[in-house]
């Protein structure tokens, strides 16, 4: 626990403190290869959930380790990116011990502010994506690297049968688009229920 929150197994620990939003590359690789849950670090069972953004679905790979179905609700409720409270990706990793965002003063430290992971660098300060949770059977769990990027940490293939899809959050829209969508929904009124199937 750190700051009242469960520290995921794959979170980077920096000087004894959890760097929420940053993955420990070694632990992430271990979780992917050994089929461990990214939250509790225990072995995945019959079914698991993949966290998938539209870009992940397009590339055919979920870059993060999977989760137990039992660990997803806590994660979906408490992760700011998944529960919708964060509208943009952080410009840098946040250390639990440095709520004001003070930088690391150790010049020899390989901390996330000096050595961010590839995914974090690509998304820094961008608007939040749509996130879905895809349940798959672990017999279909297989690792793959993005096409043409063998140096990138492998992820879990999304080209497998999906048992269930759950939207965790929609993409964050610019303020003007959000207001326009709100007005449109207000104008259209409640969505009518489809008619019952014929008896």
Tab-separated table of C-alpha atoms in Angstrom:
chain	number	residue	atom	x	y	z
A	1	UNK	CA	0.000	0.000	0.000
A	2	UNK	CA	1.107	3.567	-0.688
A	3	UNK	CA	-1.001	6.626	0.052
A	4	UNK	CA	-3.941	4.335	0.787
A	5	UNK	CA	-3.727	2.675	-2.636
A	6	UNK	CA	-2.721	-0.840	-3.607
A	7	UNK	CA	0.640	-0.768	-5.386
A	8	UNK	CA	0.397	-2.912	-8.529
A	9	UNK	CA	2.963	-5.683	-8.868
A	10	UNK	CA	4.316	-4.069	-12.070
A	11	UNK	CA	4.649	-0.516	-10.668
A	12	UNK	CA	8.094	1.018	-10.553
A	13	UNK	CA	9.376	1.446	-6.997
A	14	UNK	CA	11.632	4.495	-6.777
A	15	UNK	CA	13.685	5.053	-3.623
A	16	UNK	CA	11.157	2.960	-1.703
A	17	UNK	CA	8.115	4.786	-3.104
A	18	UNK	CA	5.638	3.744	-5.785
A	19	UNK	CA	5.863	5.678	-9.053
A	20	UNK	CA	2.231	5.310	-10.079
A	21	UNK	CA	1.835	5.397	-13.854
A	22	UNK	CA	5.280	3.951	-14.544
A	23	UNK	CA	6.011	0.298	-15.188
A	24	UNK	CA	9.006	-1.579	-13.845
A	25	UNK	CA	10.209	-3.076	-17.145
A	26	UNK	CA	11.665	-6.193	-15.494
A	27	UNK	CA	8.512	-6.913	-13.498
A	28	UNK	CA	6.293	-6.199	-16.503
A	29	UNK	CA	8.309	-8.651	-18.621
A	30	UNK	CA	8.162	-11.250	-15.832
A	31	UNK	CA	4.386	-10.817	-15.553
A	32	UNK	CA	3.933	-11.144	-19.318
A	33	UNK	CA	6.158	-14.207	-19.713
A	34	UNK	CA	5.021	-16.028	-16.564
A	35	UNK	CA	1.345	-15.083	-17.001
A	36	UNK	CA	1.062	-13.124	-13.766
A	37	UNK	CA	-1.597	-10.562	-12.866
A	38	UNK	CA	-0.235	-7.031	-13.137
A	39	UNK	CA	-1.989	-6.043	-9.893
A	40	UNK	CA	-1.460	-8.872	-7.392
A	41	UNK	CA	1.417	-10.690	-9.100
A	42	UNK	CA	-0.294	-14.094	-8.785
A	43	UNK	CA	-0.614	-16.576	-11.643
A	44	UNK	CA	-3.559	-16.015	-14.016
A	45	UNK	CA	-6.271	-18.645	-13.930
A	46	UNK	CA	-8.781	-19.793	-16.552
A	47	UNK	CA	-9.778	-16.305	-17.716
A	48	UNK	CA	-8.104	-12.907	-17.622
A	49	UNK	CA	-8.701	-9.328	-18.758
A	50	UNK	CA	-6.567	-7.329	-21.191
A	51	UNK	CA	-6.575	-3.533	-21.054
A	52	UNK	CA	-7.018	-2.338	-24.651
A	53	UNK	CA	-6.972	1.099	-26.300
A	54	UNK	CA	-8.010	1.638	-29.950
A	55	UNK	CA	-4.336	1.891	-30.954
A	56	UNK	CA	-3.646	-1.442	-29.233
A	57	UNK	CA	-6.500	-3.124	-31.090
A	58	UNK	CA	-5.179	-1.712	-34.366
A	59	UNK	CA	-1.648	-3.012	-33.682
A	60	UNK	CA	-3.023	-6.318	-32.430
A	61	UNK	CA	-1.218	-6.209	-29.097
A	62	UNK	CA	-2.089	-5.139	-25.541
A	63	UNK	CA	1.194	-3.804	-24.096
A	64	UNK	CA	0.362	-4.285	-20.407
A	65	UNK	CA	0.245	-7.543	-18.450
A	66	UNK	CA	-3.224	-9.019	-17.947
A	67	UNK	CA	-5.389	-8.919	-14.807
A	68	UNK	CA	-7.462	-11.391	-12.846
A	69	UNK	CA	-11.212	-10.750	-13.240
A	70	UNK	CA	-11.223	-10.214	-9.448
A	71	UNK	CA	-8.527	-7.494	-9.673
A	72	UNK	CA	-10.147	-5.494	-12.487
A	73	UNK	CA	-12.935	-3.772	-10.465
A	74	UNK	CA	-10.464	-2.249	-7.971
A	75	UNK	CA	-8.194	-1.099	-10.782
A	76	UNK	CA	-11.063	0.353	-12.817
A	77	UNK	CA	-12.342	2.238	-9.767
A	78	UNK	CA	-9.033	3.645	-8.493
A	79	UNK	CA	-6.807	4.224	-11.527
A	80	UNK	CA	-7.414	7.856	-12.632
A	81	UNK	CA	-6.836	6.948	-16.269
A	82	UNK	CA	-9.349	4.099	-16.214
A	83	UNK	CA	-12.033	5.721	-14.069
A	84	UNK	CA	-12.111	8.856	-16.223
A	85	UNK	CA	-10.894	11.427	-13.698
A	86	UNK	CA	-7.676	11.965	-15.674
A	87	UNK	CA	-8.386	13.643	-19.008
A	88	UNK	CA	-4.756	13.733	-20.181
A	89	UNK	CA	-1.756	11.485	-19.778
A	90	UNK	CA	0.822	12.791	-17.336
A	91	UNK	CA	3.717	14.700	-18.822
A	92	UNK	CA	5.953	12.712	-16.417
A	93	UNK	CA	5.588	9.901	-13.927
A	94	UNK	CA	4.244	10.851	-10.502
A	95	UNK	CA	6.043	9.662	-7.390
A	96	UNK	CA	3.736	8.906	-4.466
A	97	UNK	CA	6.196	10.614	-2.095
A	98	UNK	CA	6.364	13.767	-4.238
A	99	UNK	CA	2.766	14.985	-4.684
A	100	UNK	CA	4.059	18.399	-5.708
A	101	UNK	CA	6.005	16.800	-8.555
A	102	UNK	CA	9.451	17.658	-7.223
A	103	UNK	CA	12.174	16.175	-9.441
A	104	UNK	CA	14.598	13.493	-8.316
A	105	UNK	CA	17.871	15.036	-7.143
A	106	UNK	CA	19.998	11.886	-7.526
A	107	UNK	CA	21.897	12.306	-10.824
A	108	UNK	CA	22.813	8.594	-10.916
A	109	UNK	CA	19.214	7.408	-10.485
A	110	UNK	CA	17.441	5.702	-13.392
A	111	UNK	CA	14.110	7.121	-12.276
A	112	UNK	CA	11.105	7.597	-14.591
A	113	UNK	CA	11.735	11.330	-14.976
A	114	UNK	CA	15.133	10.525	-16.537
A	115	UNK	CA	14.404	7.191	-18.234
A	116	UNK	CA	10.684	7.097	-19.133
A	117	UNK	CA	9.339	4.014	-20.878
A	118	UNK	CA	8.572	4.179	-24.613
A	119	UNK	CA	4.802	4.152	-24.154
A	120	UNK	CA	4.881	6.961	-21.605
A	121	UNK	CA	7.050	9.119	-23.877
A	122	UNK	CA	4.702	8.599	-26.839
A	123	UNK	CA	1.575	9.536	-24.824
A	124	UNK	CA	2.974	12.288	-22.582
A	125	UNK	CA	0.411	15.099	-22.116
A	126	UNK	CA	-1.894	13.720	-24.846
A	127	UNK	CA	-5.652	13.458	-24.311
A	128	UNK	CA	-6.779	10.241	-22.649
A	129	UNK	CA	-7.786	7.396	-24.934
A	130	UNK	CA	-10.816	5.147	-24.771
A	131	UNK	CA	-10.036	2.107	-22.629
A	132	UNK	CA	-11.735	-1.265	-22.758
A	133	UNK	CA	-11.267	-4.486	-20.802
A	134	UNK	CA	-11.312	-7.609	-22.961
A	135	UNK	CA	-11.819	-10.961	-21.273
A	136	UNK	CA	-10.002	-13.854	-22.921
A	137	UNK	CA	-9.419	-17.493	-22.047
A	138	UNK	CA	-5.836	-18.069	-20.925
A	139	UNK	CA	-5.490	-20.941	-23.385
A	140	UNK	CA	-5.516	-18.177	-26.054
A	141	UNK	CA	-2.923	-16.065	-24.197
A	142	UNK	CA	0.118	-15.546	-26.402
A	143	UNK	CA	2.880	-12.965	-26.492
A	144	UNK	CA	3.712	-10.898	-29.534
A	145	UNK	CA	5.735	-7.778	-30.384
A	146	UNK	CA	4.361	-4.898	-32.456
A	147	UNK	CA	5.041	-5.487	-36.159
A	148	UNK	CA	8.524	-4.275	-37.073
A	149	UNK	CA	9.404	-3.415	-33.460
A	150	UNK	CA	11.150	-6.497	-32.031
A	151	UNK	CA	13.043	-4.285	-29.538
A	152	UNK	CA	9.792	-3.180	-27.850
A	153	UNK	CA	8.651	-5.095	-24.757
A	154	UNK	CA	6.260	-7.797	-25.995
A	155	UNK	CA	2.572	-7.611	-25.214
A	156	UNK	CA	-0.410	-9.940	-25.376
A	157	UNK	CA	-1.984	-10.606	-28.765
A	158	UNK	CA	-5.495	-9.205	-29.218
A	159	UNK	CA	-6.069	-11.374	-32.310
A	160	UNK	CA	-7.827	-13.983	-30.199
A	161	UNK	CA	-11.466	-14.810	-29.372
A	162	UNK	CA	-12.828	-12.228	-26.927
A	163	UNK	CA	-15.312	-13.597	-24.397
A	164	UNK	CA	-16.512	-10.228	-23.132
A	165	UNK	CA	-15.805	-6.531	-23.731
A	166	UNK	CA	-16.332	-3.819	-21.142
A	167	UNK	CA	-15.836	-0.085	-21.738
A	168	UNK	CA	-13.840	1.357	-18.848
A	169	UNK	CA	-13.815	4.945	-20.097
A	170	UNK	CA	-14.435	6.927	-23.270
A	171	UNK	CA	-11.774	9.090	-24.875
A	172	UNK	CA	-11.392	12.576	-23.413
A	173	UNK	CA	-12.803	15.125	-25.855
A	174	UNK	CA	-11.684	18.742	-26.273
A	175	UNK	CA	-13.896	21.113	-24.257
A	176	UNK	CA	-15.771	22.388	-27.334
A	177	UNK	CA	-16.532	18.885	-28.602
A	178	UNK	CA	-17.638	17.774	-25.142
A	179	UNK	CA	-20.089	20.702	-24.924
A	180	UNK	CA	-21.390	20.002	-28.440
A	181	UNK	CA	-21.945	16.332	-27.610
A	182	UNK	CA	-23.766	17.295	-24.386
A	183	UNK	CA	-26.056	19.656	-26.328
A	184	UNK	CA	-26.722	17.004	-28.964
A	185	UNK	CA	-27.660	14.418	-26.327
A	186	UNK	CA	-29.930	16.954	-24.651
A	187	UNK	CA	-31.605	17.745	-27.988
A	188	UNK	CA	-32.107	14.071	-28.897
A	189	UNK	CA	-33.442	13.162	-25.475
A	190	UNK	CA	-33.247	9.698	-23.932
A	191	UNK	CA	-32.365	6.848	-26.235
A	192	UNK	CA	-35.533	4.809	-26.874
A	193	UNK	CA	-35.506	1.164	-25.918
A	194	UNK	CA	-35.632	-1.258	-28.853
A	195	UNK	CA	-38.967	-2.991	-29.355
A	196	UNK	CA	-39.285	-6.445	-27.787
A	197	UNK	CA	-38.637	-9.390	-30.103
A	198	UNK	CA	-41.741	-10.997	-31.613
A	199	UNK	CA	-43.202	-13.813	-29.517
